[in-house]
Amino acid sequence: MIDVLVEIDVKTDVVLVEIIGILVEIHVRTDVVVVEIIGVLVEIDVKTDVVLVEIIGVLVEVDVRADVVLVKIIGVLVEIDVKADVVLVEIIGVLVEIDVKTDVALVEMIGVLVEIDVRDVAVVEIIGVLVEIDVKADVVVVEIIGVLIEIDVRSDVVVVEIIGVLVEIDVKANVVVVDIIGVLVEIDIKAGVVVVEIIVEVVEIDVKTDAVVVDIIVEIDVNAAGCGC
C-alpha cells in the first residue's frame, strides 16, 4: 500500500491499517473488512473483490480488480485511478484532483484554487472566505462573513445560523432553501442559479418539481461572467 502503515496480529487474524490517519481493522477469517471512515462504516467483501460503501446514505460500489473506483456521491460520479495515485473527481461540475501521495487535494471552485490537506485540517479559501475543515472530527466549522457555521457531516441535513437566521440545507437534495431576513432564497446547486424573492410575500416551493411561486423574482446566474464570484 502507498504510504500506509500496516500492523498484522497473527494470533488474532486481525490486520490494523492506518490510512491517512484513519484506523482500518481487517478480519482475515471472515473475509470481510469493516472500516470506519469519518464515522461511516464501510464493509468490504474480499472474496467478491467488490467494495460496498455507504457514505451519507449513498451506496458506493468499488471494483478492486479494475484498479478504478467508480463512486457516486450526492449524485456525482467519481472516478479514482488507483494506479496513478491521483484522484480525479467532478463535484457539481468542478474538477477536483487529489494527489494521494502528498495528501493534498487541489480543487478549483468558482475560479478559486482550494488546497486541502487531507491529513488533519483542510484550510480552504472560497470567494475570499477562509474555511477550516477538521477532517478527523465529524463537524465542519466554517466562517462566512464573520458568521460561524457548524456542519454535522454525519447527518444529511446542515443547519446553519446566518445573521441570527436558521438555514436548513438538505445535502441529498440539490436545492438549498434559505430564509435570510424574511427573504426566501432558492439555490440550485446543479444549475448554478440563485432565485431570490425581494418583496416579502407568501412563497410556495415544491422541491420535487423545482417550482417557486413568488411575486417578484430576481434571477442571478452564478456562472455568468462578471458576477463577482
Coordinates of N, CA and C in Angstrom, one line a residue:
M1 N 0.8 -1.2 0.0 CA 0.0 0.0 0.0 C 0.9 1.2 0.0
I2 N 0.4 2.3 -0.5 CA 1.2 3.5 -0.6 C 1.2 4.3 0.6
D3 N 2.4 4.5 1.3 CA 2.5 5.3 2.5 C 1.5 4.8 3.5
V4 N 1.2 3.5 3.7 CA 0.3 3.0 4.6 C 1.0 2.2 5.6
L5 N 0.7 2.5 6.9 CA 1.3 1.6 8.0 C 0.4 0.4 8.2
V6 N 1.0 -0.8 8.2 CA 0.2 -2.0 8.3 C 0.7 -2.7 9.5
E7 N -0.1 -3.1 10.5 CA 0.2 -3.9 11.6 C -0.6 -5.1 11.6
I8 N 0.0 -6.3 11.6 CA -0.7 -7.5 11.5 C -0.5 -8.3 12.8
D9 N -1.6 -8.7 13.4 CA -1.5 -9.5 14.6 C -1.9 -10.9 14.2
V10 N -0.9 -11.8 14.1 CA -1.1 -13.1 13.5 C -2.0 -14.0 14.4
K11 N -1.9 -13.8 15.7 CA -2.7 -14.6 16.6 C -4.2 -14.3 16.5
T12 N -4.5 -13.1 16.3 CA -6.0 -12.8 16.3 C -6.5 -12.7 14.9
D13 N -5.6 -12.9 13.9 CA -6.0 -12.8 12.5 C -6.7 -11.4 12.2
V14 N -6.2 -10.4 12.8 CA -6.7 -9.1 12.6 C -5.6 -8.2 12.1
V15 N -5.9 -7.5 11.0 CA -4.9 -6.5 10.4 C -5.4 -5.1 10.8
L16 N -4.5 -4.4 11.4 CA -4.8 -3.0 11.8 C -4.0 -2.1 10.8
V17 N -4.7 -1.3 10.0 CA -4.1 -0.5 9.0 C -4.4 1.0 9.2
E18 N -3.4 1.9 9.1 CA -3.7 3.3 9.2 C -3.5 4.0 7.9
I19 N -4.6 4.5 7.4 CA -4.5 5.2 6.0 C -4.9 6.6 6.3
I20 N -4.0 7.5 6.0 CA -4.2 9.0 6.2 C -4.8 9.2 7.5
G21 N -4.2 8.6 8.6 CA -4.7 8.8 9.9 C -6.0 8.1 10.3
I22 N -6.5 7.2 9.4 CA -7.7 6.5 9.6 C -7.4 5.1 10.0
L23 N -7.9 4.6 11.1 CA -7.6 3.2 11.5 C -8.6 2.3 10.8
V24 N -8.0 1.3 10.2 CA -8.8 0.3 9.5 C -8.6 -1.1 10.1
E25 N -9.6 -1.8 10.5 CA -9.5 -3.1 11.1 C -10.0 -4.2 10.1
I26 N -9.1 -5.1 9.7 CA -9.5 -6.1 8.8 C -9.5 -7.5 9.5
H27 N -10.7 -8.2 9.4 CA -10.8 -9.5 9.9 C -10.5 -10.5 8.8
V28 N -9.4 -11.2 8.9 CA -9.0 -12.1 7.8 C -9.8 -13.3 7.8
R29 N -10.3 -13.8 8.9 CA -11.1 -15.0 8.9 C -12.4 -14.9 8.2
T30 N -13.0 -13.8 8.4 CA -14.4 -13.6 7.9 C -14.4 -13.1 6.4
D31 N -13.2 -12.8 5.9 CA -13.1 -12.3 4.6 C -13.9 -11.0 4.4
V32 N -14.2 -10.3 5.5 CA -14.9 -9.0 5.4 C -14.1 -8.0 6.1
V33 N -13.9 -6.8 5.4 CA -13.2 -5.7 6.0 C -14.2 -4.7 6.5
V34 N -14.1 -4.4 7.8 CA -15.0 -3.4 8.4 C -14.2 -2.1 8.7
V35 N -14.5 -1.1 8.0 CA -13.7 0.2 8.1 C -14.7 1.3 8.6
E36 N -14.2 2.1 9.5 CA -14.9 3.3 9.9 C -14.2 4.6 9.4
I37 N -14.8 5.3 8.5 CA -14.1 6.5 7.9 C -15.0 7.7 8.2
I38 N -14.6 8.6 9.1 CA -15.3 9.8 9.5 C -16.7 9.3 10.0
G39 N -16.7 8.3 10.8 CA -18.0 7.9 11.4 C -18.8 7.1 10.5
V40 N -18.3 6.7 9.3 CA -19.1 5.9 8.4 C -18.5 4.5 8.3
L41 N -19.4 3.5 8.5 CA -19.0 2.1 8.5 C -18.9 1.6 7.0
V42 N -17.8 1.0 6.7 CA -17.5 0.5 5.3 C -17.3 -1.0 5.4
E43 N -18.0 -1.8 4.7 CA -17.9 -3.2 4.7 C -17.3 -3.6 3.3
I44 N -16.2 -4.3 3.3 CA -15.5 -4.8 2.1 C -15.5 -6.3 2.1
D45 N -16.1 -6.8 1.0 CA -16.1 -8.3 0.9 C -14.9 -8.7 0.0
V46 N -13.9 -9.3 0.6 CA -12.7 -9.6 0.0 C -12.9 -10.7 -1.1
K47 N -13.8 -11.6 -0.9 CA -14.0 -12.7 -1.9 C -14.5 -12.2 -3.2
T48 N -15.4 -11.2 -3.2 CA -16.1 -10.8 -4.4 C -15.3 -9.7 -5.1
D49 N -14.2 -9.1 -4.4 CA -13.5 -8.0 -5.0 C -14.3 -6.8 -5.2
V50 N -15.4 -6.7 -4.5 CA -16.3 -5.5 -4.7 C -16.5 -4.9 -3.3
V51 N -16.3 -3.6 -3.2 CA -16.5 -2.9 -2.0 C -17.8 -2.1 -2.0
L52 N -18.7 -2.4 -1.1 CA -19.9 -1.7 -0.9 C -19.8 -0.8 0.2
V53 N -19.9 0.5 -0.1 CA -19.7 1.6 0.9 C -20.9 2.5 0.9
E54 N -21.4 2.8 2.1 CA -22.5 3.8 2.2 C -21.9 5.0 2.9
I55 N -21.9 6.1 2.1 CA -21.4 7.4 2.6 C -22.6 8.4 2.5
I56 N -23.0 8.9 3.7 CA -24.0 9.9 3.8 C -25.3 9.3 3.0
G57 N -25.6 8.1 3.3 CA -26.8 7.5 2.7 C -26.6 7.1 1.2
V58 N -25.4 7.2 0.7 CA -25.2 6.9 -0.8 C -24.4 5.6 -0.9
L59 N -24.9 4.7 -1.7 CA -24.2 3.4 -1.8 C -23.1 3.5 -2.9
V60 N -21.9 3.1 -2.5 CA -20.8 3.2 -3.4 C -20.3 1.8 -3.7
E61 N -20.1 1.4 -4.9 CA -19.6 0.1 -5.3 C -18.2 0.3 -5.9
V62 N -17.2 -0.4 -5.3 CA -15.8 -0.3 -5.8 C -15.4 -1.7 -6.3
D63 N -14.9 -1.7 -7.6 CA -14.4 -2.9 -8.2 C -12.9 -2.9 -8.0
V64 N -12.4 -3.7 -7.1 CA -10.9 -3.7 -6.8 C -10.1 -4.2 -8.0
R65 N -10.7 -5.1 -8.7 CA -9.9 -5.8 -9.8 C -9.6 -4.8 -10.9
A66 N -10.5 -3.9 -11.2 CA -10.3 -3.0 -12.3 C -9.3 -1.8 -12.1
D67 N -8.9 -1.7 -10.8 CA -8.0 -0.6 -10.4 C -8.6 0.7 -10.6
V68 N -9.9 0.8 -10.8 CA -10.6 2.0 -11.0 C -11.8 2.0 -10.1
V69 N -11.9 3.1 -9.3 CA -13.0 3.2 -8.4 C -14.1 4.1 -8.9
L70 N -15.3 3.6 -9.2 CA -16.4 4.5 -9.6 C -17.3 4.7 -8.4
V71 N -17.4 5.9 -8.0 CA -18.1 6.3 -6.8 C -19.2 7.3 -7.2
K72 N -20.3 7.2 -6.6 CA -21.4 8.2 -6.8 C -21.7 8.8 -5.5
I73 N -21.4 10.0 -5.3 CA -21.6 10.7 -4.0 C -22.5 11.9 -4.3
I74 N -23.7 11.9 -3.7 CA -24.6 13.0 -3.8 C -24.9 13.2 -5.3
G75 N -25.1 12.1 -6.0 CA -25.5 12.1 -7.4 C -24.3 12.5 -8.4
V76 N -23.1 12.5 -7.8 CA -21.9 12.9 -8.7 C -21.1 11.7 -8.9
L77 N -20.7 11.4 -10.1 CA -19.9 10.2 -10.4 C -18.4 10.6 -10.2
V78 N -17.7 9.8 -9.4 CA -16.3 10.0 -9.1 C -15.5 8.8 -9.6
E79 N -14.5 9.1 -10.4 CA -13.6 8.0 -10.9 C -12.2 8.2 -10.2
I80 N -11.8 7.1 -9.5 CA -10.5 7.1 -8.9 C -9.6 6.1 -9.6
D81 N -8.5 6.6 -10.1 CA -7.5 5.7 -10.7 C -6.5 5.3 -9.6
V82 N -6.5 4.0 -9.2 CA -5.7 3.6 -8.1 C -4.2 3.6 -8.5
K83 N -3.9 3.2 -9.7 CA -2.6 3.1 -10.2 C -1.9 4.4 -10.3
A84 N -2.6 5.4 -10.7 CA -2.0 6.7 -11.0 C -1.7 7.5 -9.7
D85 N -2.3 7.0 -8.6 CA -2.2 7.7 -7.3 C -2.8 9.1 -7.3
V86 N -3.6 9.3 -8.3 CA -4.3 10.6 -8.4 C -5.8 10.4 -8.5
V87 N -6.6 11.2 -7.7 CA -8.0 11.0 -7.7 C -8.6 12.2 -8.5
L88 N -9.3 11.9 -9.6 CA -9.9 12.9 -10.4 C -11.4 12.9 -10.0
V89 N -11.9 13.9 -9.5 CA -13.3 14.0 -9.0 C -14.0 15.2 -9.6
E90 N -15.2 15.0 -10.1 CA -16.0 16.1 -10.6 C -17.2 16.2 -9.6
I91 N -17.2 17.3 -8.9 CA -18.2 17.6 -7.9 C -18.9 18.9 -8.3
I92 N -20.2 18.8 -8.6 CA -21.0 19.9 -9.0 C -20.3 20.6 -10.2
G93 N -19.9 19.8 -11.1 CA -19.2 20.4 -12.3 C -17.8 20.9 -12.1
V94 N -17.3 20.7 -10.9 CA -15.9 21.2 -10.6 C -15.0 20.0 -10.6
L95 N -13.9 20.1 -11.3 CA -12.9 19.0 -11.4 C -11.9 19.1 -10.2
V96 N -11.8 18.1 -9.5 CA -11.0 18.0 -8.3 C -9.9 17.0 -8.5
E97 N -8.7 17.4 -8.3 CA -7.5 16.5 -8.4 C -6.9 16.3 -7.1
I98 N -6.9 15.1 -6.6 CA -6.3 14.8 -5.3 C -5.1 13.9 -5.5
D99 N -4.0 14.4 -5.0 CA -2.7 13.6 -5.1 C -2.6 12.8 -3.8
V100 N -2.8 11.5 -4.0 CA -2.8 10.6 -2.8 C -1.5 10.6 -2.1
K101 N -0.4 10.7 -2.8 CA 0.9 10.6 -2.2 C 1.2 11.8 -1.3
T102 N 0.8 13.0 -1.7 CA 1.1 14.2 -0.9 C 0.0 14.5 0.1
D103 N -1.1 13.8 0.0 CA -2.2 14.0 0.9 C -2.8 15.4 0.8
V104 N -2.6 16.0 -0.4 CA -3.1 17.3 -0.6 C -4.1 17.3 -1.8
A105 N -5.2 17.9 -1.7 CA -6.2 18.0 -2.8 C -6.2 19.4 -3.3
L106 N -5.9 19.5 -4.6 CA -6.0 20.9 -5.2 C -7.4 20.9 -5.9
V107 N -8.2 21.9 -5.5 CA -9.5 22.0 -6.0 C -9.7 23.4 -6.5
E108 N -10.4 23.5 -7.7 CA -10.8 24.8 -8.2 C -12.3 25.0 -8.1
M109 N -12.8 25.9 -7.3 CA -14.2 26.1 -7.2 C -14.5 27.5 -7.5
I110 N -15.3 27.7 -8.5 CA -15.8 29.0 -8.9 C -14.5 29.9 -9.2
G111 N -13.6 29.3 -9.9 CA -12.3 30.0 -10.2 C -11.4 30.2 -9.1
V112 N -11.7 29.6 -7.9 CA -10.8 29.8 -6.8 C -10.1 28.5 -6.5
L113 N -8.8 28.6 -6.3 CA -8.0 27.4 -6.1 C -8.0 27.1 -4.6
V114 N -8.4 25.8 -4.3 CA -8.5 25.4 -3.0 C -7.5 24.3 -2.7
E115 N -6.8 24.4 -1.7 CA -5.8 23.4 -1.3 C -6.2 22.7 0.0
I116 N -6.5 21.4 0.0 CA -7.0 20.7 1.1 C -5.9 19.8 1.6
D117 N -5.5 19.9 2.9 CA -4.6 19.0 3.5 C -5.4 17.9 4.2
V118 N -5.4 16.7 3.5 CA -6.3 15.6 4.0 C -5.8 15.1 5.4
R119 N -4.6 15.3 5.7 CA -4.1 14.6 6.9 C -4.8 15.1 8.2
D120 N -5.1 16.3 8.3 CA -5.7 16.8 9.5 C -6.7 17.8 9.3
V121 N -6.3 19.0 8.9 CA -7.2 20.2 8.8 C -7.1 20.7 7.4
A122 N -8.3 20.9 6.8 CA -8.3 21.5 5.4 C -8.6 23.0 5.6
V123 N -7.7 23.8 5.1 CA -7.9 25.2 5.1 C -8.3 25.6 3.7
V124 N -9.5 26.1 3.5 CA -9.9 26.4 2.1 C -10.4 27.9 2.0
E125 N -10.0 28.5 0.9 CA -10.4 29.9 0.7 C -11.4 29.9 -0.5
I126 N -12.6 30.2 -0.2 CA -13.7 30.2 -1.2 C -14.3 31.6 -1.3
I127 N -14.1 32.3 -2.4 CA -14.5 33.6 -2.6 C -14.0 34.5 -1.5
G128 N -12.7 34.4 -1.2 CA -12.1 35.3 -0.2 C -12.5 34.9 1.2
V129 N -13.2 33.8 1.4 CA -13.6 33.4 2.7 C -12.8 32.2 3.2
L130 N -12.2 32.3 4.4 CA -11.4 31.2 4.9 C -12.3 30.2 5.6
V131 N -12.1 28.9 5.1 CA -12.9 27.8 5.6 C -11.9 26.8 6.2
E132 N -12.2 26.4 7.5 CA -11.3 25.4 8.1 C -12.1 24.2 8.4
I133 N -11.7 23.1 7.8 CA -12.4 21.8 8.0 C -11.6 20.8 8.8
D134 N -12.1 20.3 9.9 CA -11.4 19.3 10.7 C -11.8 18.0 10.1
V135 N -10.9 17.3 9.4 CA -11.2 16.0 8.8 C -11.5 14.9 9.8
K136 N -10.7 15.0 10.9 CA -10.9 13.9 11.9 C -12.2 14.0 12.6
A137 N -12.6 15.2 13.0 CA -13.9 15.3 13.6 C -15.0 15.2 12.6
D138 N -16.2 14.9 13.1 CA -17.4 14.8 12.2 C -18.1 16.1 12.0
V139 N -17.4 17.2 12.4 CA -18.1 18.5 12.4 C -17.2 19.4 11.6
V140 N -17.8 20.2 10.6 CA -17.1 21.1 9.8 C -17.5 22.5 10.4
V141 N -16.5 23.3 10.8 CA -16.8 24.6 11.3 C -16.3 25.6 10.2
V142 N -17.2 26.4 9.7 CA -16.9 27.3 8.6 C -17.3 28.7 9.0
E143 N -16.4 29.7 8.7 CA -16.7 31.1 9.0 C -16.9 31.8 7.7
I144 N -18.2 32.3 7.5 CA -18.5 33.0 6.3 C -19.0 34.4 6.7
I145 N -18.3 35.4 6.2 CA -18.7 36.8 6.5 C -18.8 37.0 8.0
G146 N -17.8 36.4 8.8 CA -17.8 36.6 10.2 C -18.8 35.8 10.9
V147 N -19.5 34.9 10.2 CA -20.5 34.0 10.9 C -20.0 32.6 10.9
L148 N -20.1 32.0 12.1 CA -19.7 30.6 12.3 C -20.7 29.7 11.9
I149 N -20.4 28.7 11.1 CA -21.3 27.7 10.6 C -20.8 26.3 11.0
E150 N -21.6 25.6 11.7 CA -21.2 24.3 12.1 C -22.0 23.2 11.3
I151 N -21.3 22.4 10.6 CA -21.9 21.4 9.8 C -21.6 20.0 10.3
D152 N -22.7 19.2 10.6 CA -22.5 17.9 11.1 C -22.5 16.9 9.9
V153 N -21.3 16.4 9.6 CA -21.2 15.6 8.4 C -22.0 14.3 8.5
R154 N -22.2 13.8 9.7 CA -22.9 12.5 9.9 C -24.4 12.6 9.5
S155 N -25.0 13.7 9.7 CA -26.4 13.9 9.3 C -26.5 14.3 7.9
D156 N -27.7 14.1 7.3 CA -27.9 14.5 5.9 C -28.4 15.9 5.8
V157 N -28.6 16.6 6.9 CA -29.1 17.9 6.9 C -28.1 18.9 7.6
V158 N -27.9 20.0 6.9 CA -27.0 21.0 7.5 C -27.8 22.1 8.1
V159 N -27.7 22.4 9.4 CA -28.5 23.5 10.0 C -27.5 24.6 10.2
V160 N -27.7 25.8 9.6 CA -26.7 26.9 9.7 C -27.5 28.1 10.2
E161 N -26.8 28.9 11.0 CA -27.3 30.1 11.5 C -26.6 31.3 10.9
I162 N -27.2 32.1 10.1 CA -26.6 33.2 9.4 C -27.4 34.5 9.8
I163 N -26.7 35.4 10.5 CA -27.2 36.6 10.9 C -28.5 36.3 11.8
G164 N -28.4 35.4 12.7 CA -29.5 35.0 13.6 C -30.6 34.3 12.9
V165 N -30.4 33.9 11.6 CA -31.5 33.2 10.9 C -31.0 31.7 10.7
L166 N -31.9 30.8 11.0 CA -31.6 29.4 10.8 C -31.8 29.0 9.4
V167 N -30.8 28.3 8.9 CA -30.8 27.8 7.5 C -30.7 26.3 7.5
E168 N -31.6 25.6 6.8 CA -31.5 24.2 6.8 C -31.2 23.8 5.3
I169 N -30.1 23.1 5.2 CA -29.7 22.6 3.9 C -29.8 21.1 3.8
D170 N -30.5 20.6 2.8 CA -30.6 19.2 2.6 C -29.5 18.7 1.7
V171 N -28.6 18.0 2.2 CA -27.4 17.6 1.4 C -27.8 16.7 0.3
K172 N -28.8 15.8 0.5 CA -29.2 14.9 -0.5 C -29.8 15.6 -1.7
A173 N -30.7 16.6 -1.4 CA -31.3 17.3 -2.5 C -30.3 18.3 -3.1
N174 N -30.6 18.7 -4.3 CA -29.7 19.6 -5.0 C -30.2 21.1 -4.9
V175 N -31.1 21.3 -4.0 CA -31.7 22.6 -3.8 C -31.5 23.1 -2.4
V176 N -31.0 24.3 -2.2 CA -30.9 24.9 -0.9 C -31.9 25.9 -0.7
V177 N -32.8 25.8 0.3 CA -33.8 26.8 0.6 C -33.4 27.6 1.9
V178 N -33.2 28.9 1.7 CA -32.6 29.7 2.8 C -33.6 30.9 3.0
D179 N -33.8 31.2 4.3 CA -34.7 32.3 4.6 C -33.8 33.3 5.4
I180 N -33.4 34.4 4.7 CA -32.5 35.4 5.3 C -33.2 36.7 5.4
I181 N -33.5 37.2 6.6 CA -34.1 38.4 6.9 C -35.4 38.5 6.1
G182 N -36.2 37.4 6.1 CA -37.5 37.4 5.5 C -37.5 37.3 4.0
V183 N -36.3 37.0 3.5 CA -36.2 36.8 2.0 C -35.9 35.4 1.7
L184 N -36.7 34.8 0.9 CA -36.6 33.4 0.6 C -35.6 33.2 -0.6
V185 N -34.6 32.4 -0.4 CA -33.6 32.2 -1.5 C -33.5 30.7 -1.8
E186 N -33.7 30.4 -3.1 CA -33.6 29.1 -3.5 C -32.3 29.0 -4.4
I187 N -31.4 28.1 -4.0 CA -30.1 27.9 -4.7 C -30.1 26.6 -5.4
D188 N -30.1 26.5 -6.7 CA -30.0 25.3 -7.4 C -28.5 25.0 -7.7
I189 N -28.0 24.1 -6.9 CA -26.5 23.8 -7.0 C -26.1 23.4 -8.3
K190 N -26.9 22.5 -9.0 CA -26.5 22.0 -10.3 C -26.5 23.1 -11.4
A191 N -27.6 23.9 -11.4 CA -27.7 24.9 -12.4 C -26.9 26.1 -12.2
G192 N -26.5 26.3 -10.9 CA -25.8 27.5 -10.6 C -26.6 28.7 -10.7
V193 N -27.9 28.6 -10.4 CA -28.8 29.8 -10.5 C -29.4 30.1 -9.1
V194 N -29.4 31.3 -8.7 CA -30.0 31.7 -7.5 C -31.3 32.5 -7.7
V195 N -32.4 32.0 -7.1 CA -33.6 32.7 -7.3 C -34.0 33.3 -5.9
V196 N -34.2 34.7 -6.0 CA -34.4 35.4 -4.7 C -35.7 36.1 -4.8
E197 N -36.4 36.1 -3.7 CA -37.7 36.9 -3.6 C -37.4 38.2 -2.9
I198 N -37.5 39.3 -3.6 CA -37.2 40.6 -3.0 C -38.2 41.1 -2.0
I199 N -39.5 41.2 -2.5 CA -40.6 41.6 -1.6 C -41.1 40.4 -0.8
V200 N -41.2 40.7 0.5 CA -41.6 39.6 1.4 C -43.1 39.3 1.1
E201 N -43.4 38.2 0.5 CA -44.7 37.7 0.3 C -44.7 36.2 0.6
V202 N -46.0 35.6 0.6 CA -46.1 34.2 0.8 C -45.5 33.5 -0.5
V203 N -44.6 32.6 -0.2 CA -43.9 31.9 -1.2 C -44.1 30.4 -1.1
E204 N -44.4 29.7 -2.1 CA -44.6 28.2 -2.1 C -43.4 27.6 -2.9
I205 N -42.8 26.6 -2.3 CA -41.7 25.9 -3.1 C -42.0 24.4 -3.1
D206 N -42.2 23.9 -4.3 CA -42.3 22.5 -4.5 C -41.0 21.9 -4.8
V207 N -40.4 21.2 -3.9 CA -39.0 20.7 -4.1 C -39.0 19.7 -5.2
K208 N -40.0 18.9 -5.3 CA -40.0 17.8 -6.3 C -40.0 18.4 -7.7
T209 N -40.9 19.4 -7.9 CA -41.0 20.0 -9.3 C -40.1 21.2 -9.5
D210 N -39.4 21.6 -8.4 CA -38.5 22.8 -8.5 C -39.3 24.0 -8.9
A211 N -40.6 24.1 -8.5 CA -41.4 25.2 -8.8 C -41.4 26.2 -7.7
V212 N -41.2 27.5 -8.0 CA -41.3 28.5 -7.0 C -42.3 29.5 -7.4
V213 N -43.3 29.8 -6.4 CA -44.3 30.8 -6.7 C -44.0 32.0 -5.9
V214 N -43.7 33.1 -6.6 CA -43.4 34.4 -5.9 C -44.0 35.5 -6.6
D215 N -43.9 36.7 -6.0 CA -44.4 37.9 -6.7 C -43.4 38.5 -7.6
I216 N -42.2 38.8 -7.0 CA -41.2 39.4 -7.9 C -39.9 38.5 -7.7
I217 N -39.4 38.1 -8.8 CA -38.2 37.2 -8.7 C -37.0 37.9 -9.4
V218 N -35.9 37.8 -8.8 CA -34.7 38.3 -9.4 C -33.8 37.0 -9.6
E219 N -33.4 36.8 -10.8 CA -32.6 35.6 -11.1 C -31.2 36.0 -11.4
I220 N -30.3 35.4 -10.6 CA -28.9 35.7 -10.7 C -28.2 34.4 -11.2
D221 N -27.5 34.4 -12.3 CA -26.8 33.3 -12.8 C -25.4 33.4 -12.2
V222 N -25.1 32.4 -11.3 CA -23.8 32.5 -10.6 C -22.6 32.2 -11.6
N223 N -23.0 31.4 -12.6 CA -21.9 31.0 -13.6 C -21.6 32.1 -14.6
A224 N -22.5 33.1 -14.7 CA -22.3 34.2 -15.7 C -21.1 35.0 -15.4
A225 N -20.4 35.5 -16.4 CA -19.2 36.3 -16.3 C -19.6 37.7 -15.6
G226 N -18.7 38.1 -14.8 CA -18.9 39.4 -14.2 C -19.8 39.4 -13.0
C227 N -20.0 38.2 -12.4 CA -21.0 38.1 -11.3 C -20.2 38.4 -10.0
G228 N -18.9 38.6 -10.1 CA -18.2 38.9 -8.8 C -17.8 37.7 -8.1
C229 N -17.9 36.5 -8.7 CA -17.5 35.3 -8.0 C -16.0 35.1 -8.0

